[in-house]
Amino acid sequence: MSFEEENDSLLEEVFELLEGPDCENPEVILLIGRSGAGKSSLVNTLHKVLTGRFYTIAKQGSGQAQTVTLDLFRYDNCGVKLHRISDKNTKERLTNLLPKLPHILDCAGLADENTPKLREIIELLIGGYIRPGTSIDALEKKQEKCGIGRLKEVFKPDPACKVSKIVFMQGCIDDIPKNLIQCLREVLKISNPATLTRKYQCEIFVLITKYDLVNESRDPNLDGNGISVDEFKKTETEIAEAFCNVGAVGCNTLRWVSFTDNVGFSESQIRNRALKFLKKMIEPGVPKMPEPTFSDRLEEYLYQTLHKLRRACIKQIRERHLNCLSIIGGLVIAFFFIYVISCLLRAGV
């Protein structure tokens, strides 16, 4: 099968996924990584693949500034507008499916560090607290003024901006930002103390960019920037180990080439990788746990309160501040009270 034939098949699969019941709400994808990883190039490439026209709808940086001083951009439905689609059949198919295409959040390049300051900003990004167009530089200044850990009191989360999938982008010739990866992992480990479930249930993918620089024979035309296949595989393994998902390399790690990187890759090959990535982003992922109801949170709180009361009573007995009968009586009353409330909650009263 040629690339053109496979691309037609992939595009049809994308349409079928968009038409399915699993795609009622569009995914919100956060692109994260250091400057120069190719985040903006990815947005432009997806736009080209879906519309047939190349526009620099996302500004591409030089990759020199490893800072967090730019803005957060949102590209609704991959930045695609119906009037820009050149192919008549694609335009017709996407007329009703366009609102189901993923939304992409393009975050400014992040520093390679693992600090409370950066963890809070990443958490705000994932939780939908930061609105598109926000200056990350201004956000940092607000963070300094309010104090680290207080920004969630300032911003109200927007459910439409809450991230469902994270794409970590890493250039195959660039140093791996292990501190940034650890920072992201720690944010994703945050759990809800009341329900003991993960607070941010996002799928994470790794996109290894600049794959056009991988060359078996070390082509001299690459000006010394190329790497061998073995070196690339080593980088791929190191990234997987940093995320502790070696077993999921084949599933959650993808190789990427942008149109702006076009060195030795045909347009159909680049389109092929882009469609595979898009299909992966639209496919239904790991089932997410439902949000706990008010009754669930109240019941959990009551049981935790009883546990704390029991520990406090045991401590008091050991220190001989209270007699055994009063302790037992208090525990019985507390347990009976919690039991009655739990029964009422389960009965829907």
mmCIF file of C-alpha atoms in Angstrom:
data_model
loop_
_atom_site.group_PDB
_atom_site.id
_atom_site.type_symbol
_atom_site.label_atom_id
_atom_site.label_comp_id
_atom_site.label_asym_id
_atom_site.label_seq_id
_atom_site.Cartn_x
_atom_site.Cartn_y
_atom_site.Cartn_z
ATOM 1 C CA MET A 1 0.000 0.000 0.000
ATOM 2 C CA SER A 2 1.372 3.402 -0.959
ATOM 3 C CA PHE A 3 1.471 6.354 1.436
ATOM 4 C CA GLU A 4 -1.295 8.051 -0.548
ATOM 5 C CA GLU A 5 -3.577 5.029 -0.214
ATOM 6 C CA GLU A 6 -2.804 4.640 3.496
ATOM 7 C CA ASN A 7 -3.439 8.349 4.058
ATOM 8 C CA ASP A 8 -6.864 8.111 2.436
ATOM 9 C CA SER A 9 -7.636 5.157 4.707
ATOM 10 C CA LEU A 10 -6.374 7.011 7.811
ATOM 11 C CA LEU A 11 -8.432 10.084 7.001
ATOM 12 C CA GLU A 12 -11.527 7.916 6.627
ATOM 13 C CA GLU A 13 -10.794 6.320 10.019
ATOM 14 C CA VAL A 14 -10.512 9.791 11.553
ATOM 15 C CA PHE A 15 -13.914 10.710 10.103
ATOM 16 C CA GLU A 16 -15.448 7.496 11.452
ATOM 17 C CA LEU A 17 -14.062 8.188 14.933
ATOM 18 C CA LEU A 18 -15.452 11.719 14.860
ATOM 19 C CA GLU A 19 -18.856 10.355 13.850
ATOM 20 C CA GLY A 20 -18.869 7.780 16.674
ATOM 21 C CA PRO A 21 -20.560 8.122 20.083
ATOM 22 C CA ASP A 22 -17.199 8.236 21.892
ATOM 23 C CA CYS A 23 -16.422 11.634 20.396
ATOM 24 C CA GLU A 24 -19.286 13.740 21.706
ATOM 25 C CA ASN A 25 -16.939 16.249 23.349
ATOM 26 C CA PRO A 26 -13.671 17.302 21.674
ATOM 27 C CA GLU A 27 -10.427 16.413 23.397
ATOM 28 C CA VAL A 28 -8.390 19.235 24.926
ATOM 29 C CA ILE A 29 -4.726 18.575 24.173
ATOM 30 C CA LEU A 30 -1.906 20.369 25.981
ATOM 31 C CA LEU A 31 1.414 20.577 24.142
ATOM 32 C CA ILE A 32 4.235 20.793 26.630
ATOM 33 C CA GLY A 33 8.005 20.789 26.335
ATOM 34 C CA ARG A 34 11.031 23.009 26.111
ATOM 35 C CA SER A 35 11.426 25.812 23.579
ATOM 36 C CA GLY A 36 12.328 24.577 20.124
ATOM 37 C CA ALA A 37 10.674 21.176 20.537
ATOM 38 C CA GLY A 38 8.321 21.880 17.638
ATOM 39 C CA LYS A 39 5.005 22.603 19.361
ATOM 40 C CA SER A 40 3.989 25.424 17.024
ATOM 41 C CA SER A 41 5.227 23.490 13.992
ATOM 42 C CA LEU A 42 2.879 20.656 14.969
ATOM 43 C CA VAL A 43 -0.129 23.007 14.952
ATOM 44 C CA ASN A 44 0.821 24.349 11.521
ATOM 45 C CA THR A 45 1.364 20.842 10.149
ATOM 46 C CA LEU A 46 -2.007 19.551 11.364
ATOM 47 C CA HIS A 47 -3.662 22.590 9.816
ATOM 48 C CA LYS A 48 -1.937 21.857 6.493
ATOM 49 C CA VAL A 49 -2.943 18.176 6.595
ATOM 50 C CA LEU A 50 -6.616 18.923 7.250
ATOM 51 C CA THR A 51 -7.053 21.948 4.993
ATOM 52 C CA GLY A 52 -4.529 21.317 2.234
ATOM 53 C CA ARG A 53 -3.110 24.789 2.768
ATOM 54 C CA PHE A 54 -0.089 25.825 4.810
ATOM 55 C CA TYR A 55 -0.582 28.838 7.045
ATOM 56 C CA THR A 56 1.632 29.768 9.975
ATOM 57 C CA ILE A 57 -1.325 30.037 12.323
ATOM 58 C CA ALA A 58 1.092 29.281 15.183
ATOM 59 C CA LYS A 59 4.201 31.415 15.458
ATOM 60 C CA GLN A 60 7.351 29.332 15.519
ATOM 61 C CA GLY A 61 10.217 30.338 17.790
ATOM 62 C CA SER A 62 13.919 29.936 17.286
ATOM 63 C CA GLY A 63 14.302 27.648 20.266
ATOM 64 C CA GLN A 64 16.985 29.837 21.832
ATOM 65 C CA ALA A 65 15.081 31.149 24.855
ATOM 66 C CA GLN A 66 14.473 28.411 27.408
ATOM 67 C CA THR A 67 12.003 30.444 29.435
ATOM 68 C CA VAL A 68 8.331 30.647 30.363
ATOM 69 C CA THR A 69 7.779 34.256 29.264
ATOM 70 C CA LEU A 70 5.370 33.768 26.347
ATOM 71 C CA ASP A 71 1.622 33.270 26.086
ATOM 72 C CA LEU A 72 -0.789 30.355 26.174
ATOM 73 C CA PHE A 73 -2.520 29.902 22.814
ATOM 74 C CA ARG A 74 -5.601 27.817 22.083
ATOM 75 C CA TYR A 75 -6.418 26.484 18.638
ATOM 76 C CA ASP A 76 -10.043 25.394 18.581
ATOM 77 C CA ASN A 77 -10.642 22.298 16.437
ATOM 78 C CA CYS A 78 -6.936 22.131 15.485
ATOM 79 C CA GLY A 79 -7.171 25.715 14.234
ATOM 80 C CA VAL A 80 -9.173 24.576 11.191
ATOM 81 C CA LYS A 81 -11.752 26.879 9.570
ATOM 82 C CA LEU A 82 -14.215 25.365 7.135
ATOM 83 C CA HIS A 83 -13.608 27.991 4.441
ATOM 84 C CA ARG A 84 -9.879 27.157 4.367
ATOM 85 C CA ILE A 85 -10.370 23.497 3.365
ATOM 86 C CA SER A 86 -9.399 23.147 -0.293
ATOM 87 C CA ASP A 87 -10.554 19.564 -0.955
ATOM 88 C CA LYS A 88 -14.284 19.466 -1.722
ATOM 89 C CA ASN A 89 -14.888 15.969 -0.263
ATOM 90 C CA THR A 90 -12.983 16.727 2.946
ATOM 91 C CA LYS A 91 -14.876 19.995 3.339
ATOM 92 C CA GLU A 92 -18.185 18.213 2.926
ATOM 93 C CA ARG A 93 -17.310 15.513 5.469
ATOM 94 C CA LEU A 94 -16.029 18.042 8.017
ATOM 95 C CA THR A 95 -19.012 20.381 7.741
ATOM 96 C CA ASN A 96 -20.740 18.732 10.707
ATOM 97 C CA LEU A 97 -17.662 17.102 12.251
ATOM 98 C CA LEU A 98 -15.482 20.194 12.589
ATOM 99 C CA PRO A 99 -16.684 21.001 16.160
ATOM 100 C CA LYS A 100 -15.508 17.534 17.251
ATOM 101 C CA LEU A 101 -11.881 18.006 16.229
ATOM 102 C CA PRO A 102 -9.541 18.391 19.240
ATOM 103 C CA HIS A 103 -8.702 21.751 20.766
ATOM 104 C CA ILE A 104 -4.957 22.323 21.103
ATOM 105 C CA LEU A 105 -3.303 24.354 23.857
ATOM 106 C CA ASP A 106 0.169 25.510 22.847
ATOM 107 C CA CYS A 107 2.107 26.462 25.955
ATOM 108 C CA ALA A 108 5.275 28.502 25.895
ATOM 109 C CA GLY A 109 8.516 26.579 26.253
ATOM 110 C CA LEU A 110 9.134 25.544 29.852
ATOM 111 C CA ALA A 111 12.398 25.531 31.744
ATOM 112 C CA ASP A 112 14.050 22.267 32.754
ATOM 113 C CA GLU A 113 13.345 22.497 36.454
ATOM 114 C CA ASN A 114 11.246 20.863 39.126
ATOM 115 C CA THR A 115 10.135 23.609 41.483
ATOM 116 C CA PRO A 116 6.932 24.409 43.414
ATOM 117 C CA LYS A 117 6.588 27.472 41.182
ATOM 118 C CA LEU A 118 6.575 25.474 37.935
ATOM 119 C CA ARG A 119 4.459 22.658 39.410
ATOM 120 C CA GLU A 120 1.739 25.154 40.279
ATOM 121 C CA ILE A 121 1.751 26.646 36.764
ATOM 122 C CA ILE A 122 1.559 23.200 35.151
ATOM 123 C CA GLU A 123 -1.291 22.239 37.475
ATOM 124 C CA LEU A 124 -3.173 25.401 36.534
ATOM 125 C CA LEU A 125 -2.645 24.632 32.842
ATOM 126 C CA ILE A 126 -3.951 21.069 33.168
ATOM 127 C CA GLY A 127 -6.862 22.028 35.432
ATOM 128 C CA GLY A 128 -8.172 24.683 33.040
ATOM 129 C CA TYR A 129 -7.456 27.619 35.362
ATOM 130 C CA ILE A 130 -5.474 29.627 32.811
ATOM 131 C CA ARG A 131 -7.441 31.189 29.999
ATOM 132 C CA PRO A 132 -6.105 31.252 26.431
ATOM 133 C CA GLY A 133 -4.151 34.400 25.659
ATOM 134 C CA THR A 134 -2.782 34.645 29.193
ATOM 135 C CA SER A 135 0.765 35.940 29.380
ATOM 136 C CA ILE A 136 2.838 33.387 31.273
ATOM 137 C CA ASP A 137 5.201 36.202 32.245
ATOM 138 C CA ALA A 138 2.306 38.128 33.812
ATOM 139 C CA LEU A 139 1.141 34.921 35.473
ATOM 140 C CA GLU A 140 4.547 34.475 37.090
ATOM 141 C CA LYS A 141 4.421 38.023 38.431
ATOM 142 C CA LYS A 142 0.946 37.330 39.830
ATOM 143 C CA GLN A 143 2.342 34.185 41.426
ATOM 144 C CA GLU A 144 5.123 36.163 43.122
ATOM 145 C CA LYS A 145 2.600 38.687 44.416
ATOM 146 C CA CYS A 146 0.090 36.159 45.757
ATOM 147 C CA GLY A 147 2.587 33.539 46.891
ATOM 148 C CA ILE A 148 3.208 30.082 45.507
ATOM 149 C CA GLY A 149 0.180 27.837 45.994
ATOM 150 C CA ARG A 150 -2.376 30.658 46.090
ATOM 151 C CA LEU A 151 -3.170 31.113 42.383
ATOM 152 C CA LYS A 152 -6.113 28.704 42.482
ATOM 153 C CA GLU A 153 -7.795 31.149 44.831
ATOM 154 C CA VAL A 154 -7.446 33.866 42.181
ATOM 155 C CA PHE A 155 -8.572 32.001 39.040
ATOM 156 C CA LYS A 156 -11.750 30.053 38.449
ATOM 157 C CA PRO A 157 -11.360 26.827 36.425
ATOM 158 C CA ASP A 158 -13.119 26.597 33.069
ATOM 159 C CA PRO A 159 -14.350 23.046 32.290
ATOM 160 C CA ALA A 160 -13.928 23.766 28.567
ATOM 161 C CA CYS A 161 -10.201 24.346 29.118
ATOM 162 C CA LYS A 162 -9.558 21.293 31.315
ATOM 163 C CA VAL A 163 -6.935 19.118 29.645
ATOM 164 C CA SER A 164 -7.798 15.533 28.698
ATOM 165 C CA LYS A 165 -4.560 14.566 26.908
ATOM 166 C CA ILE A 166 -1.001 15.789 27.321
ATOM 167 C CA VAL A 167 1.547 15.595 24.514
ATOM 168 C CA PHE A 168 5.114 15.976 25.726
ATOM 169 C CA MET A 169 7.289 17.058 22.823
ATOM 170 C CA GLN A 170 10.994 16.254 22.682
ATOM 171 C CA GLY A 171 13.470 16.855 19.877
ATOM 172 C CA CYS A 172 15.470 13.723 19.100
ATOM 173 C CA ILE A 173 18.755 15.693 18.994
ATOM 174 C CA ASP A 174 18.033 17.764 22.109
ATOM 175 C CA ASP A 175 18.926 17.110 25.721
ATOM 176 C CA ILE A 176 16.145 15.383 27.647
ATOM 177 C CA PRO A 177 14.675 17.753 30.293
ATOM 178 C CA LYS A 178 14.466 15.186 33.074
ATOM 179 C CA ASN A 179 13.657 17.773 35.748
ATOM 180 C CA LEU A 180 10.701 19.069 33.721
ATOM 181 C CA ILE A 181 9.470 15.508 33.151
ATOM 182 C CA GLN A 182 9.690 14.781 36.878
ATOM 183 C CA CYS A 183 7.819 18.016 37.567
ATOM 184 C CA LEU A 184 5.015 16.949 35.223
ATOM 185 C CA ARG A 185 4.885 13.461 36.763
ATOM 186 C CA GLU A 186 4.530 14.899 40.256
ATOM 187 C CA VAL A 187 1.616 17.069 39.162
ATOM 188 C CA LEU A 188 -0.121 14.058 37.616
ATOM 189 C CA LYS A 189 0.362 12.148 40.894
ATOM 190 C CA ILE A 190 -1.710 14.661 42.870
ATOM 191 C CA SER A 191 -4.695 12.877 44.379
ATOM 192 C CA ASN A 192 -7.973 13.961 45.889
ATOM 193 C CA PRO A 193 -7.652 13.427 49.671
ATOM 194 C CA ALA A 194 -11.368 12.757 50.042
ATOM 195 C CA THR A 195 -11.667 10.066 47.352
ATOM 196 C CA LEU A 196 -8.015 8.961 46.991
ATOM 197 C CA THR A 197 -8.375 9.189 43.184
ATOM 198 C CA ARG A 198 -6.064 11.092 40.857
ATOM 199 C CA LYS A 199 -7.071 14.719 40.589
ATOM 200 C CA TYR A 200 -6.030 15.070 36.951
ATOM 201 C CA GLN A 201 -6.939 12.033 34.873
ATOM 202 C CA CYS A 202 -5.020 12.852 31.712
ATOM 203 C CA GLU A 203 -3.510 10.483 29.202
ATOM 204 C CA ILE A 204 0.069 11.353 28.389
ATOM 205 C CA PHE A 205 1.821 10.856 25.070
ATOM 206 C CA VAL A 206 5.399 11.478 23.991
ATOM 207 C CA LEU A 207 6.035 12.943 20.555
ATOM 208 C CA ILE A 208 9.648 12.719 19.411
ATOM 209 C CA THR A 209 10.179 15.476 16.886
ATOM 210 C CA LYS A 210 12.794 16.196 14.198
ATOM 211 C CA TYR A 211 12.694 12.578 13.080
ATOM 212 C CA ASP A 212 13.888 13.769 9.674
ATOM 213 C CA LEU A 213 17.369 14.094 11.226
ATOM 214 C CA VAL A 214 17.600 10.340 11.804
ATOM 215 C CA ASN A 215 19.850 8.919 9.112
ATOM 216 C CA GLU A 216 21.379 5.479 8.817
ATOM 217 C CA SER A 217 24.390 6.616 6.830
ATOM 218 C CA ARG A 218 24.971 9.976 8.523
ATOM 219 C CA ASP A 219 24.148 11.973 5.394
ATOM 220 C CA PRO A 220 26.691 14.833 5.115
ATOM 221 C CA ASN A 221 23.921 17.095 3.790
ATOM 222 C CA LEU A 222 22.555 17.249 7.334
ATOM 223 C CA ASP A 223 25.459 19.522 8.381
ATOM 224 C CA GLY A 224 26.460 17.285 11.254
ATOM 225 C CA ASN A 225 23.070 17.546 12.986
ATOM 226 C CA GLY A 226 21.907 14.074 12.005
ATOM 227 C CA ILE A 227 21.884 11.081 14.329
ATOM 228 C CA SER A 228 21.961 7.365 13.627
ATOM 229 C CA VAL A 229 19.047 4.991 14.109
ATOM 230 C CA ASP A 230 20.765 3.471 17.158
ATOM 231 C CA GLU A 231 21.255 6.912 18.713
ATOM 232 C CA PHE A 232 17.603 7.706 18.104
ATOM 233 C CA LYS A 233 16.457 4.461 19.726
ATOM 234 C CA LYS A 234 18.676 5.227 22.706
ATOM 235 C CA THR A 235 17.029 8.642 23.056
ATOM 236 C CA GLU A 236 13.601 7.025 22.732
ATOM 237 C CA THR A 237 14.416 4.592 25.537
ATOM 238 C CA GLU A 238 15.798 7.330 27.810
ATOM 239 C CA ILE A 239 12.622 9.379 27.394
ATOM 240 C CA ALA A 240 10.483 6.330 28.184
ATOM 241 C CA GLU A 241 12.553 5.635 31.303
ATOM 242 C CA ALA A 242 12.179 9.260 32.408
ATOM 243 C CA PHE A 243 8.413 8.820 32.204
ATOM 244 C CA CYS A 244 8.649 5.301 33.669
ATOM 245 C CA ASN A 245 6.547 3.902 30.833
ATOM 246 C CA VAL A 246 9.026 1.677 29.004
ATOM 247 C CA GLY A 247 6.291 -0.890 28.413
ATOM 248 C CA ALA A 248 4.160 1.706 26.639
ATOM 249 C CA VAL A 249 6.769 3.008 24.200
ATOM 250 C CA GLY A 250 5.091 1.467 21.179
ATOM 251 C CA CYS A 251 1.659 2.682 22.263
ATOM 252 C CA ASN A 252 2.178 6.188 23.629
ATOM 253 C CA THR A 253 5.360 7.319 21.892
ATOM 254 C CA LEU A 254 5.140 8.636 18.353
ATOM 255 C CA ARG A 255 7.736 9.889 15.871
ATOM 256 C CA TRP A 256 7.054 13.227 14.245
ATOM 257 C CA VAL A 257 8.167 15.273 11.262
ATOM 258 C CA SER A 258 6.762 18.758 10.541
ATOM 259 C CA PHE A 259 6.411 20.313 7.131
ATOM 260 C CA THR A 260 8.947 22.910 8.182
ATOM 261 C CA ASP A 261 11.444 20.112 8.897
ATOM 262 C CA ASN A 262 11.108 18.645 5.396
ATOM 263 C CA VAL A 263 14.522 17.061 4.872
ATOM 264 C CA GLY A 264 14.295 13.873 2.851
ATOM 265 C CA PHE A 265 10.607 13.266 3.634
ATOM 266 C CA SER A 266 7.894 13.579 1.015
ATOM 267 C CA GLU A 267 4.675 15.441 1.717
ATOM 268 C CA SER A 268 2.755 12.159 1.766
ATOM 269 C CA GLN A 269 5.114 10.741 4.427
ATOM 270 C CA ILE A 270 4.684 13.779 6.666
ATOM 271 C CA ARG A 271 0.928 13.646 6.137
ATOM 272 C CA ASN A 272 1.001 9.972 7.084
ATOM 273 C CA ARG A 273 2.609 10.638 10.464
ATOM 274 C CA ALA A 274 0.306 13.579 11.141
ATOM 275 C CA LEU A 275 -2.846 11.544 10.438
ATOM 276 C CA LYS A 276 -1.621 8.715 12.678
ATOM 277 C CA PHE A 277 -1.044 11.234 15.460
ATOM 278 C CA LEU A 278 -4.469 12.839 14.949
ATOM 279 C CA LYS A 279 -6.156 9.443 15.000
ATOM 280 C CA LYS A 280 -4.385 8.647 18.271
ATOM 281 C CA MET A 281 -5.605 11.894 19.795
ATOM 282 C CA ILE A 282 -9.239 11.223 18.818
ATOM 283 C CA GLU A 283 -9.349 7.547 19.799
ATOM 284 C CA PRO A 284 -11.116 6.818 23.119
ATOM 285 C CA GLY A 285 -8.571 6.372 25.856
ATOM 286 C CA VAL A 286 -8.493 4.993 29.374
ATOM 287 C CA PRO A 287 -11.932 5.366 31.025
ATOM 288 C CA LYS A 288 -11.995 8.286 33.424
ATOM 289 C CA MET A 289 -13.386 7.936 36.904
ATOM 290 C CA PRO A 290 -16.632 9.876 37.413
ATOM 291 C CA GLU A 291 -16.459 12.980 39.549
ATOM 292 C CA PRO A 292 -17.451 12.206 43.162
ATOM 293 C CA THR A 293 -20.887 13.466 44.144
ATOM 294 C CA PHE A 294 -21.560 15.636 47.169
ATOM 295 C CA SER A 295 -22.866 12.573 49.024
ATOM 296 C CA ASP A 296 -19.675 10.634 48.219
ATOM 297 C CA ARG A 297 -17.471 13.449 49.511
ATOM 298 C CA LEU A 298 -19.568 13.906 52.657
ATOM 299 C CA GLU A 299 -19.577 10.201 53.453
ATOM 300 C CA GLU A 300 -15.815 9.971 52.943
ATOM 301 C CA TYR A 301 -15.308 13.005 55.159
ATOM 302 C CA LEU A 302 -17.408 11.485 57.937
ATOM 303 C CA TYR A 303 -15.473 8.231 57.881
ATOM 304 C CA GLN A 304 -12.161 10.082 57.929
ATOM 305 C CA THR A 305 -13.417 12.174 60.850
ATOM 306 C CA LEU A 306 -14.308 8.997 62.759
ATOM 307 C CA HIS A 307 -10.838 7.602 62.050
ATOM 308 C CA LYS A 308 -9.196 10.772 63.389
ATOM 309 C CA LEU A 309 -11.453 10.711 66.443
ATOM 310 C CA ARG A 310 -10.558 7.081 67.158
ATOM 311 C CA ARG A 311 -6.818 7.856 66.954
ATOM 312 C CA ALA A 312 -7.234 10.888 69.228
ATOM 313 C CA CYS A 313 -9.157 8.820 71.773
ATOM 314 C CA ILE A 314 -6.531 6.082 71.791
ATOM 315 C CA LYS A 315 -3.863 8.709 72.368
ATOM 316 C CA GLN A 316 -5.851 10.152 75.270
ATOM 317 C CA ILE A 317 -6.261 6.693 76.828
ATOM 318 C CA ARG A 318 -2.539 6.085 76.630
ATOM 319 C CA GLU A 319 -1.890 9.409 78.309
ATOM 320 C CA ARG A 320 -4.614 8.550 80.867
ATOM 321 C CA HIS A 321 -6.464 11.799 80.346
ATOM 322 C CA LEU A 322 -9.844 10.081 79.921
ATOM 323 C CA ASN A 323 -11.371 6.967 81.381
ATOM 324 C CA CYS A 324 -12.234 3.966 79.216
ATOM 325 C CA LEU A 325 -16.010 4.166 79.654
ATOM 326 C CA SER A 326 -16.257 7.738 78.383
ATOM 327 C CA ILE A 327 -14.047 6.863 75.395
ATOM 328 C CA ILE A 328 -16.135 3.826 74.465
ATOM 329 C CA GLY A 329 -19.357 5.772 74.866
ATOM 330 C CA GLY A 330 -18.105 8.598 72.649
ATOM 331 C CA LEU A 331 -16.994 6.202 69.934
ATOM 332 C CA VAL A 332 -20.332 4.356 69.960
ATOM 333 C CA ILE A 333 -22.278 7.623 69.639
ATOM 334 C CA ALA A 334 -19.994 8.884 66.839
ATOM 335 C CA PHE A 335 -20.198 5.596 64.951
ATOM 336 C CA PHE A 336 -23.990 5.481 65.253
ATOM 337 C CA PHE A 337 -24.259 9.073 64.025
ATOM 338 C CA ILE A 338 -22.085 8.392 60.972
ATOM 339 C CA TYR A 339 -23.903 5.134 60.230
ATOM 340 C CA VAL A 340 -27.294 6.880 60.213
ATOM 341 C CA ILE A 341 -26.068 9.652 57.914
ATOM 342 C CA SER A 342 -24.478 7.102 55.531
ATOM 343 C CA CYS A 343 -27.743 5.158 55.316
ATOM 344 C CA LEU A 344 -29.646 8.341 54.570
ATOM 345 C CA LEU A 345 -27.159 9.311 51.841
ATOM 346 C CA ARG A 346 -27.382 5.895 50.184
ATOM 347 C CA ALA A 347 -31.159 6.009 50.323
ATOM 348 C CA GLY A 348 -31.080 9.360 48.524
ATOM 349 C CA VAL A 349 -32.737 11.287 51.342
#
